[in-house]
Amino acid sequence: LARQVFGAVWQDLWYTQVISDHLEAALRHVRGLSGGIQKICIAIPMQHGKTTMLEMFIARALGIDPSLRVINSTYSVNFARERITNCQRIMNSNAYKAAFTTRYGQSSAVSDDDDRAVDKVRNTANMFAVRKLEPNGKLVDMGGSFLSTSLGASLNGRPYDVGLIDDPHKNMEEAASEAARRHIEERYDAIFLSRQQERSVQIIVSSRLHPNDLIGYVVPRWAKAGVSHAILRFPAILDEPNSPYD
């Protein structure tokens, strides 16, 4: 799908395949299938396509299951809005429409109660709902949606099936501030964590800017709780001996 959407610009590298395999395992978990992973942390340097991979994952997840409620949280509302635009661009591509029946945005469809009604899907700067296109051309509301906002904002009353955090810290200065880190931790515990459901998955993707950033905060807690999780670490400079399987 990535090659079809982005063409020659997209390069399918070894680490993108590793990340894709783990994201697929997260999708298996939320759908109640075997071989799933409940929580994933991905530490990867900047400018390595991590956000694009997340956007492809979001679009694919909604394509496979339009009932999923997906939330993406990041350090800035403006940055979060870009995720909405980019995911819609992917879902608007011919390749996506050929592969999936999930659609978003406003559409003209006949209402069961009033054939003059205009069937609209909620579609704002920070959120869009999705529906399934039936063979007869009717769009069916499956309950799925994508909300992208800042960490902790606009999540009241919004449970999620797939919860993503993409770069919770804006920059190195913020990550180095103990007060700023505590604020992110509090938002994670009080808001983001409390919105998960029984089969929800959490995926945190970040460029590591401090040993005690959000990844450093959550991983020991996941291990202590005994939940299935995976830590993917792609250092810009290898700071340890190669593993036997390298």
C-alpha positions as a Python dict, from the first residue, in 0.01 Angstrom:
ca = {
    (1, 'L'): (0, 0, 0),
    (2, 'A'): (282, 243, 86),
    (3, 'R'): (451, 184, -247),
    (4, 'Q'): (123, 231, -431),
    (5, 'V'): (38, 553, -245),
    (6, 'F'): (382, 716, -241),
    (7, 'G'): (536, 555, -548),
    (8, 'A'): (913, 561, -591),
    (9, 'V'): (949, 802, -297),
    (10, 'W'): (877, 520, -53),
    (11, 'Q'): (1170, 294, 35),
    (12, 'D'): (1084, -30, 212),
    (13, 'L'): (1385, -65, 445),
    (14, 'W'): (1459, -344, 693),
    (15, 'Y'): (1354, -142, 998),
    (16, 'T'): (1026, -33, 838),
    (17, 'Q'): (942, -401, 796),
    (18, 'V'): (1024, -472, 1162),
    (19, 'I'): (802, -185, 1272),
    (20, 'S'): (524, -291, 1035),
    (21, 'D'): (529, -646, 1170),
    (22, 'H'): (488, -521, 1527),
    (23, 'L'): (212, -278, 1434),
    (24, 'E'): (35, -568, 1266),
    (25, 'A'): (66, -764, 1592),
    (26, 'A'): (-97, -473, 1777),
    (27, 'L'): (-383, -479, 1528),
    (28, 'R'): (-422, -853, 1587),
    (29, 'H'): (-450, -794, 1961),
    (30, 'V'): (-721, -531, 1938),
    (31, 'R'): (-918, -756, 1703),
    (32, 'G'): (-896, -1048, 1945),
    (33, 'L'): (-670, -1261, 1726),
    (34, 'S'): (-379, -1476, 1836),
    (35, 'G'): (-22, -1353, 1819),
    (36, 'G'): (-104, -1001, 1928),
    (37, 'I'): (95, -747, 2130),
    (38, 'Q'): (-84, -511, 2367),
    (39, 'K'): (175, -235, 2407),
    (40, 'I'): (466, -122, 2189),
    (41, 'C'): (739, 138, 2231),
    (42, 'I'): (938, 240, 1923),
    (43, 'A'): (1250, 450, 1976),
    (44, 'I'): (1381, 577, 1644),
    (45, 'P'): (1582, 880, 1530),
    (46, 'M'): (1419, 1181, 1367),
    (47, 'Q'): (1361, 1187, 992),
    (48, 'H'): (1331, 811, 958),
    (49, 'G'): (966, 800, 850),
    (50, 'K'): (814, 703, 1184),
    (51, 'T'): (515, 936, 1157),
    (52, 'T'): (445, 831, 799),
    (53, 'M'): (446, 467, 909),
    (54, 'L'): (197, 550, 1184),
    (55, 'E'): (-29, 728, 936),
    (56, 'M'): (-22, 426, 706),
    (57, 'F'): (-100, 203, 1003),
    (58, 'I'): (-397, 420, 1107),
    (59, 'A'): (-541, 420, 756),
    (60, 'R'): (-491, 44, 721),
    (61, 'A'): (-639, -31, 1064),
    (62, 'L'): (-953, 167, 980),
    (63, 'G'): (-964, -1, 641),
    (64, 'I'): (-958, -347, 795),
    (65, 'D'): (-1196, -264, 1078),
    (66, 'P'): (-1404, 55, 1041),
    (67, 'S'): (-1542, 9, 1394),
    (68, 'L'): (-1206, 93, 1554),
    (69, 'R'): (-1173, 412, 1755),
    (70, 'V'): (-820, 542, 1700),
    (71, 'I'): (-662, 824, 1897),
    (72, 'N'): (-329, 988, 1822),
    (73, 'S'): (-170, 1220, 2079),
    (74, 'T'): (135, 1436, 2034),
    (75, 'Y'): (301, 1746, 2178),
    (76, 'S'): (104, 2000, 1973),
    (77, 'V'): (-248, 2039, 1839),
    (78, 'N'): (-113, 2190, 1515),
    (79, 'F'): (120, 1894, 1465),
    (80, 'A'): (-169, 1663, 1545),
    (81, 'R'): (-387, 1820, 1274),
    (82, 'E'): (-130, 1720, 1014),
    (83, 'R'): (-202, 1356, 1097),
    (84, 'I'): (-567, 1410, 1006),
    (85, 'T'): (-479, 1564, 669),
    (86, 'N'): (-220, 1299, 584),
    (87, 'C'): (-443, 1006, 680),
    (88, 'Q'): (-725, 1149, 469),
    (89, 'R'): (-484, 1183, 176),
    (90, 'I'): (-391, 816, 208),
    (91, 'M'): (-755, 710, 237),
    (92, 'N'): (-839, 920, -70),
    (93, 'S'): (-584, 740, -287),
    (94, 'N'): (-699, 503, -559),
    (95, 'A'): (-487, 227, -409),
    (96, 'Y'): (-661, 257, -72),
    (97, 'K'): (-1010, 271, -221),
    (98, 'A'): (-932, -39, -426),
    (99, 'A'): (-812, -228, -118),
    (100, 'F'): (-1069, -118, 142),
    (101, 'T'): (-1433, -15, 164),
    (102, 'T'): (-1378, 233, 450),
    (103, 'R'): (-1461, 595, 365),
    (104, 'Y'): (-1444, 921, 558),
    (105, 'G'): (-1588, 1271, 535),
    (106, 'Q'): (-1910, 1407, 391),
    (107, 'S'): (-2095, 1188, 147),
    (108, 'S'): (-2424, 1193, -40),
    (109, 'A'): (-2634, 896, 57),
    (110, 'V'): (-3002, 821, 92),
    (111, 'S'): (-3132, 816, 449),
    (112, 'D'): (-3368, 534, 549),
    (113, 'D'): (-3609, 787, 699),
    (114, 'D'): (-3586, 1075, 455),
    (115, 'D'): (-3458, 1046, 100),
    (116, 'R'): (-3396, 1421, 97),
    (117, 'A'): (-3153, 1407, 388),
    (118, 'V'): (-2781, 1452, 342),
    (119, 'D'): (-2580, 1185, 520),
    (120, 'K'): (-2283, 1360, 678),
    (121, 'V'): (-1993, 1207, 866),
    (122, 'R'): (-1847, 1417, 1145),
    (123, 'N'): (-1530, 1570, 1004),
    (124, 'T'): (-1340, 1838, 1198),
    (125, 'A'): (-983, 1965, 1210),
    (126, 'N'): (-897, 1715, 1480),
    (127, 'M'): (-1131, 1425, 1411),
    (128, 'F'): (-1312, 1235, 1141),
    (129, 'A'): (-1552, 945, 1156),
    (130, 'V'): (-1549, 656, 909),
    (131, 'R'): (-1814, 440, 748),
    (132, 'K'): (-1820, 123, 545),
    (133, 'L'): (-1921, 139, 180),
    (134, 'E'): (-2166, -142, 106),
    (135, 'P'): (-2196, -305, -239),
    (136, 'N'): (-2526, -119, -291),
    (137, 'G'): (-2347, 213, -247),
    (138, 'K'): (-2485, 286, 99),
    (139, 'L'): (-2250, 404, 372),
    (140, 'V'): (-2297, 222, 703),
    (141, 'D'): (-2184, 373, 1031),
    (142, 'M'): (-1965, 117, 1208),
    (143, 'G'): (-1868, 349, 1495),
    (144, 'G'): (-1507, 399, 1393),
    (145, 'S'): (-1321, 729, 1408),
    (146, 'F'): (-981, 892, 1418),
    (147, 'L'): (-903, 1167, 1668),
    (148, 'S'): (-567, 1344, 1663),
    (149, 'T'): (-483, 1600, 1929),
    (150, 'S'): (-231, 1700, 2194),
    (151, 'L'): (-158, 1459, 2476),
    (152, 'G'): (-431, 1489, 2735),
    (153, 'A'): (-651, 1732, 2541),
    (154, 'S'): (-1001, 1658, 2414),
    (155, 'L'): (-1004, 1299, 2543),
    (156, 'N'): (-1281, 1335, 2800),
    (157, 'G'): (-1544, 1072, 2729),
    (158, 'R'): (-1349, 934, 2433),
    (159, 'P'): (-1241, 573, 2484),
    (160, 'Y'): (-1007, 422, 2229),
    (161, 'D'): (-925, 84, 2080),
    (162, 'V'): (-593, 199, 1935),
    (163, 'G'): (-407, 466, 2129),
    (164, 'L'): (-96, 619, 1974),
    (165, 'I'): (148, 871, 2118),
    (166, 'D'): (379, 1021, 1858),
    (167, 'D'): (655, 1244, 2002),
    (168, 'P'): (513, 1346, 2342),
    (169, 'H'): (806, 1586, 2400),
    (170, 'K'): (841, 1886, 2168),
    (171, 'N'): (1218, 1921, 2188),
    (172, 'M'): (1527, 1839, 2390),
    (173, 'E'): (1481, 2139, 2619),
    (174, 'E'): (1134, 2024, 2719),
    (175, 'A'): (1246, 1665, 2764),
    (176, 'A'): (1531, 1783, 2987),
    (177, 'S'): (1289, 1966, 3217),
    (178, 'E'): (1181, 1750, 3510),
    (179, 'A'): (866, 1958, 3554),
    (180, 'A'): (772, 1914, 3186),
    (181, 'R'): (834, 1539, 3205),
    (182, 'R'): (619, 1509, 3519),
    (183, 'H'): (342, 1695, 3338),
    (184, 'I'): (352, 1447, 3048),
    (185, 'E'): (353, 1153, 3291),
    (186, 'E'): (52, 1293, 3475),
    (187, 'R'): (-137, 1342, 3149),
    (188, 'Y'): (-54, 988, 3045),
    (189, 'D'): (-167, 836, 3377),
    (190, 'A'): (-474, 1048, 3439),
    (191, 'I'): (-611, 1087, 3087),
    (192, 'F'): (-456, 866, 2820),
    (193, 'L'): (-431, 552, 3032),
    (194, 'S'): (-782, 587, 3171),
    (195, 'R'): (-941, 588, 2823),
    (196, 'Q'): (-823, 241, 2722),
    (197, 'Q'): (-1066, -49, 2693),
    (198, 'E'): (-1034, -421, 2760),
    (199, 'R'): (-858, -500, 2432),
    (200, 'S'): (-704, -158, 2369),
    (201, 'V'): (-349, -133, 2240),
    (202, 'Q'): (-100, 144, 2312),
    (203, 'I'): (179, 242, 2076),
    (204, 'I'): (437, 504, 2173),
    (205, 'V'): (675, 626, 1903),
    (206, 'S'): (942, 879, 1988),
    (207, 'S'): (1291, 1000, 1923),
    (208, 'R'): (1462, 952, 2260),
    (209, 'L'): (1553, 1292, 2398),
    (210, 'H'): (1612, 1196, 2763),
    (211, 'P'): (1662, 867, 2956),
    (212, 'N'): (1357, 950, 3169),
    (213, 'D'): (1125, 1052, 2887),
    (214, 'L'): (782, 892, 2847),
    (215, 'I'): (927, 566, 2711),
    (216, 'G'): (1159, 548, 3009),
    (217, 'Y'): (859, 605, 3232),
    (218, 'V'): (612, 351, 3092),
    (219, 'V'): (832, 51, 3008),
    (220, 'P'): (908, -50, 3372),
    (221, 'R'): (539, -17, 3454),
    (222, 'W'): (434, -237, 3165),
    (223, 'A'): (687, -501, 3269),
    (224, 'K'): (570, -487, 3631),
    (225, 'A'): (206, -523, 3525),
    (226, 'G'): (293, -829, 3316),
    (227, 'V'): (122, -707, 2998),
    (228, 'S'): (245, -824, 2659),
    (229, 'H'): (471, -556, 2520),
    (230, 'A'): (761, -500, 2281),
    (231, 'I'): (1039, -244, 2280),
    (232, 'L'): (1189, -158, 1941),
    (233, 'R'): (1509, 42, 1962),
    (234, 'F'): (1680, 183, 1653),
    (235, 'P'): (1975, 396, 1771),
    (236, 'A'): (2125, 647, 1530),
    (237, 'I'): (2469, 540, 1653),
    (238, 'L'): (2513, 182, 1770),
    (239, 'D'): (2625, 206, 2132),
    (240, 'E'): (2645, -163, 2213),
    (241, 'P'): (2791, -482, 2056),
    (242, 'N'): (2601, -645, 1775),
    (243, 'S'): (2359, -917, 1876),
    (244, 'P'): (2430, -1273, 1756),
    (245, 'Y'): (2143, -1246, 1507),
    (246, 'D'): (2267, -917, 1355),
}
